[in-house]
XYZ file of N, CA and C in Angstrom:
381
model
N 6.570 -6.014 -14.611
C 5.872 -6.339 -13.368
C 4.451 -5.773 -13.454
N 3.485 -6.621 -13.153
C 2.091 -6.187 -13.144
C 1.534 -6.310 -11.732
N 0.775 -5.309 -11.332
C 0.165 -5.281 -10.010
C -1.336 -5.047 -10.174
N -2.135 -5.740 -9.374
C -3.584 -5.565 -9.406
C -4.097 -5.502 -7.984
N -4.774 -4.395 -7.652
C -5.368 -4.228 -6.327
C -6.789 -4.781 -6.302
N -7.219 -5.190 -5.139
C -8.604 -5.603 -4.926
C -8.957 -5.384 -3.462
N -10.262 -5.439 -3.171
C -10.713 -5.361 -1.789
C -11.297 -4.034 -1.376
N -11.303 -3.064 -2.275
C -11.892 -1.784 -1.922
C -13.403 -1.872 -1.814
N -14.002 -0.794 -1.318
C -15.450 -0.768 -1.193
C -15.911 0.352 -0.300
N -17.170 0.261 0.111
C -17.800 1.258 0.976
C -17.905 0.692 2.388
N -17.472 1.462 3.366
C -17.515 1.010 4.760
C -17.846 2.212 5.637
N -18.470 1.951 6.767
C -18.778 3.019 7.708
C -17.536 3.376 8.534
N -17.520 4.598 9.011
C -16.436 5.033 9.885
C -16.307 4.087 11.073
N -15.071 3.754 11.411
C -14.801 2.804 12.476
C -14.678 1.373 11.995
N -15.041 1.123 10.749
C -14.982 -0.213 10.193
C -13.609 -0.581 9.667
N -13.548 -1.748 9.028
C -12.277 -2.285 8.527
C -12.427 -2.766 7.090
N -11.321 -2.745 6.383
C -11.216 -3.335 5.042
C -9.816 -3.923 4.901
N -9.707 -4.936 4.066
C -8.374 -5.469 3.730
C -8.195 -5.392 2.228
N -7.192 -4.655 1.807
C -6.837 -4.564 0.402
C -5.772 -5.602 0.080
N -5.817 -6.085 -1.161
C -4.811 -7.026 -1.650
C -4.135 -6.449 -2.878
N -2.865 -6.773 -3.032
C -2.104 -6.374 -4.212
C -1.418 -7.627 -4.751
N -1.921 -8.151 -5.855
C -1.333 -9.331 -6.484
C -0.242 -8.882 -7.452
N 0.946 -9.474 -7.302
C 2.121 -9.061 -8.078
C 2.539 -10.182 -9.011
N 2.606 -9.895 -10.305
C 3.006 -10.894 -11.297
C 4.476 -10.735 -11.606
N 5.297 -11.519 -10.914
C 6.747 -11.494 -11.145
C 7.385 -12.632 -10.380
N 8.442 -13.188 -10.957
C 9.188 -14.248 -10.265
C 10.207 -13.676 -9.289
N 10.350 -12.356 -9.255
C 11.338 -11.697 -8.390
C 10.716 -11.076 -7.150
N 9.541 -11.560 -6.798
C 8.748 -10.944 -5.724
C 9.557 -10.723 -4.457
N 10.389 -11.670 -4.089
C 11.099 -11.582 -2.815
C 12.078 -10.407 -2.750
N 12.460 -9.864 -3.890
C 13.394 -8.751 -3.903
C 12.736 -7.380 -3.953
N 11.422 -7.365 -3.836
C 10.687 -6.120 -4.049
C 10.399 -5.356 -2.758
N 10.213 -4.061 -2.942
C 9.528 -3.221 -1.977
C 8.171 -2.895 -2.591
N 7.119 -3.147 -1.828
C 5.763 -2.874 -2.305
C 5.154 -1.812 -1.386
N 4.730 -0.740 -1.998
C 4.157 0.368 -1.231
C 2.678 0.538 -1.560
N 1.982 1.133 -0.626
C 0.605 1.571 -0.833
C 0.586 3.102 -0.813
N -0.076 3.652 -1.807
C -0.327 5.089 -1.868
C -1.837 5.294 -1.983
N -2.281 6.495 -1.718
C -3.677 6.828 -1.925
C -3.797 8.236 -2.477
N -4.880 8.451 -3.191
C -5.126 9.778 -3.758
C -6.608 10.088 -3.680
N -6.925 11.152 -2.966
C -8.289 11.645 -2.869
C -8.501 12.702 -3.950
N -9.754 12.931 -4.340
C -10.033 13.933 -5.379
C -9.458 15.294 -5.021
N -8.704 15.882 -5.965
C -8.154 17.202 -5.756
C -6.923 17.253 -4.874
N -6.436 16.094 -4.473
C -5.258 16.062 -3.586
C -4.112 15.310 -4.249
N -2.910 15.550 -3.736
C -1.749 14.845 -4.275
C -1.731 13.414 -3.763
N -1.008 12.565 -4.485
C -0.883 11.170 -4.082
C -0.063 11.097 -2.795
N -0.574 10.346 -1.828
C 0.003 10.298 -0.476
C 0.489 8.890 -0.170
N 1.698 8.802 0.391
C 2.223 7.501 0.794
C 1.479 6.995 2.029
N 1.208 5.702 2.047
C 0.502 5.083 3.164
C 1.418 4.112 3.918
N 2.008 3.162 3.184
C 2.853 2.164 3.829
C 3.764 1.527 2.793
N 4.740 0.792 3.309
C 5.670 0.090 2.432
C 6.190 -1.145 3.160
N 6.429 -2.217 2.404
C 7.015 -3.416 2.980
C 8.166 -3.891 2.108
N 9.276 -4.231 2.756
C 10.371 -4.909 2.088
C 10.073 -6.400 2.174
N 9.748 -7.014 1.059
C 9.215 -8.379 1.074
C 10.218 -9.371 1.669
N 11.508 -9.222 1.330
C 12.493 -10.211 1.747
C 12.633 -10.289 3.258
N 12.696 -9.151 3.938
C 12.937 -9.191 5.373
C 11.753 -8.718 6.205
N 10.663 -8.332 5.551
C 9.441 -7.988 6.270
C 9.431 -6.637 6.949
N 10.454 -5.816 6.736
C 10.439 -4.488 7.329
C 9.258 -3.695 6.769
N 8.599 -2.961 7.664
C 7.447 -2.173 7.253
C 7.622 -0.709 7.649
N 6.964 0.139 6.905
C 7.032 1.582 7.104
C 5.617 2.130 6.955
N 5.297 3.142 7.776
C 3.951 3.714 7.754
C 4.011 5.227 7.832
N 3.043 5.861 7.183
C 2.904 7.302 7.368
C 2.270 7.574 8.719
N 2.488 8.765 9.227
C 1.949 9.114 10.542
C 0.427 9.068 10.555
N -0.189 9.344 9.411
C -1.647 9.421 9.375
C -2.325 8.055 9.532
N -1.585 6.968 9.310
C -2.209 5.637 9.408
C -1.543 4.748 10.458
N -0.440 5.217 11.035
C 0.298 4.401 11.996
C -0.605 4.003 13.156
N -0.598 2.718 13.486
C -1.430 2.213 14.566
C -2.809 1.756 14.111
N -3.201 2.117 12.891
C -4.516 1.713 12.354
C -4.385 0.755 11.179
N -3.357 0.948 10.362
C -3.149 0.131 9.164
C -1.955 -0.788 9.374
N -2.023 -1.974 8.764
C -0.925 -2.931 8.827
C -0.715 -3.517 7.443
N 0.534 -3.539 6.986
C 0.851 -4.160 5.712
C 1.628 -5.447 5.951
N 1.345 -6.448 5.121
C 1.991 -7.747 5.251
C 2.101 -8.374 3.870
N 2.868 -9.446 3.790
C 3.015 -10.130 2.498
C 2.864 -11.622 2.666
N 2.338 -12.252 1.637
C 2.261 -13.709 1.545
C 3.133 -14.091 0.364
N 4.354 -14.516 0.676
C 5.315 -14.758 -0.392
C 4.916 -15.938 -1.276
N 4.171 -16.875 -0.741
C 3.728 -18.016 -1.536
C 2.696 -17.594 -2.583
N 2.002 -16.502 -2.304
C 0.945 -16.042 -3.216
C 1.353 -14.783 -3.987
N 2.588 -14.311 -3.770
C 3.019 -13.060 -4.420
C 2.005 -11.943 -4.198
N 1.572 -11.822 -2.974
C 0.513 -10.862 -2.646
C 0.896 -10.061 -1.405
N 0.606 -8.781 -1.462
C 0.783 -7.880 -0.322
C -0.589 -7.390 0.113
N -0.761 -7.291 1.421
C -2.045 -6.884 1.980
C -1.922 -5.563 2.721
N -3.026 -4.842 2.782
C -3.123 -3.658 3.621
C -4.387 -3.813 4.458
N -4.200 -4.138 5.727
C -5.320 -4.242 6.652
C -5.592 -2.867 7.228
N -6.798 -2.368 7.023
C -7.154 -1.019 7.451
C -8.243 -1.112 8.508
N -7.909 -0.680 9.712
C -8.853 -0.689 10.830
C -9.158 0.738 11.270
N -10.221 0.880 12.040
C -10.617 2.196 12.570
C -10.648 3.248 11.457
N -11.292 2.900 10.365
C -11.306 3.786 9.208
C -12.055 5.078 9.500
N -11.557 6.154 8.878
C -12.126 7.481 9.037
C -12.561 8.009 7.667
N -13.503 8.947 7.650
C -13.904 9.515 6.347
C -12.720 10.082 5.555
N -11.724 10.596 6.254
C -10.565 11.160 5.546
C -9.665 10.090 4.931
N -9.953 8.815 5.167
C -9.233 7.732 4.496
C -9.812 7.448 3.113
N -10.915 8.100 2.765
C -11.536 7.916 1.456
C -10.589 8.351 0.358
N -10.327 7.446 -0.592
C -9.378 7.711 -1.672
C -9.332 6.502 -2.594
N -8.667 6.678 -3.713
C -8.265 5.534 -4.531
C -6.915 5.063 -3.997
N -6.828 3.785 -3.702
C -5.612 3.197 -3.148
C -4.864 2.444 -4.247
N -3.576 2.710 -4.339
C -2.712 2.095 -5.344
C -1.589 1.323 -4.657
N -1.213 0.186 -5.227
C 0.030 -0.437 -4.806
C 1.081 -0.199 -5.893
N 2.325 -0.161 -5.461
C 3.422 0.176 -6.355
C 4.643 -0.669 -6.024
N 5.483 -0.913 -7.036
C 6.617 -1.834 -6.880
C 7.936 -1.176 -7.227
N 8.951 -1.518 -6.429
C 10.331 -1.211 -6.798
C 11.214 -2.293 -6.193
N 12.504 -2.236 -6.510
C 13.438 -3.120 -5.842
C 13.711 -2.570 -4.440
N 13.899 -3.474 -3.476
C 14.051 -3.068 -2.083
C 15.483 -2.629 -1.787
N 15.930 -1.587 -2.469
C 17.257 -1.053 -2.215
C 17.215 -0.066 -1.053
N 18.405 0.277 -0.540
C 18.476 1.225 0.564
C 17.891 2.568 0.146
N 18.193 2.985 -1.077
C 17.687 4.289 -1.528
C 16.177 4.304 -1.636
N 15.603 3.219 -2.126
C 14.138 3.164 -2.255
C 13.493 3.183 -0.870
N 14.016 2.366 0.032
C 13.396 2.291 1.361
C 13.567 3.595 2.144
N 14.669 4.300 1.894
C 14.843 5.602 2.551
C 13.900 6.656 2.000
N 13.501 6.472 0.759
C 12.633 7.456 0.104
C 11.300 6.836 -0.280
N 10.814 5.903 0.527
C 9.617 5.148 0.154
C 8.383 6.033 0.050
N 8.391 7.186 0.652
C 7.207 8.035 0.617
C 7.091 8.843 -0.676
N 8.073 8.742 -1.543
C 8.012 9.451 -2.815
C 7.470 8.541 -3.904
N 6.397 8.942 -4.590
C 5.881 8.117 -5.693
C 6.934 7.829 -6.758
N 7.858 8.741 -6.951
C 8.883 8.562 -7.982
C 9.869 7.436 -7.648
N 9.835 6.926 -6.412
C 10.700 5.796 -6.043
C 10.209 4.473 -6.627
N 8.987 4.464 -7.149
C 8.360 3.215 -7.606
C 8.047 3.286 -9.083
N 8.354 2.193 -9.797
C 8.244 2.223 -11.246
C 7.010 1.559 -11.814
N 6.426 0.624 -11.065
C 5.249 -0.082 -11.555
C 4.096 0.140 -10.596
N 2.924 0.352 -11.179
C 1.742 0.698 -10.391
C 0.547 -0.139 -10.831
N -0.324 -0.414 -9.870
C -1.597 -1.018 -10.197
C -2.600 0.035 -10.608
N -3.776 -0.378 -11.089
C -4.804 0.570 -11.552
C -5.549 1.262 -10.422
N -5.458 0.724 -9.203
C -6.114 1.351 -8.063
C -7.435 0.702 -7.710
N -7.832 0.881 -6.446
C -9.124 0.414 -5.967
C -9.715 1.476 -5.059
N -11.006 1.739 -5.213
C -11.666 2.828 -4.479
C -12.033 2.368 -3.066
N -11.698 3.201 -2.097
C -12.127 3.005 -0.717
C -12.933 4.231 -0.312
N -14.163 4.006 0.136
C -15.030 5.100 0.573
C -15.479 4.823 2.001
N -15.222 5.774 2.890
C -15.592 5.646 4.293
C -16.672 6.677 4.583
N -17.836 6.199 4.950
C -18.956 7.101 5.229
C -18.980 7.475 6.713
N -19.434 8.668 6.987
C -19.483 9.145 8.387
C -20.794 8.781 9.053
């Protein structure tokens, strides 16, 4: 499984960005796709997760109400819509893939739950 993120960039605080994660696999509908982020000097942090087949979504407390994840099954693509961005959202954002099992979805905030990762895309929020 190959994943490629796009859509990162520089935005002012309060602005919006939409990230995309293109997934190369014929099994897309069975996947859980998560977004993680990592700022310099910090550990990788879970942001959101979507179970593609049934559309269930999960969010970390730090982004709940500001970020929305969705999928376009026809395009094998998952999106992360980021609104009301803050300087502390600055990080490299990664998408990651696993099968949407109960164990994965229960532990979606752990990077070790996901086996395939994209190269990442930089998001910088200026104050």
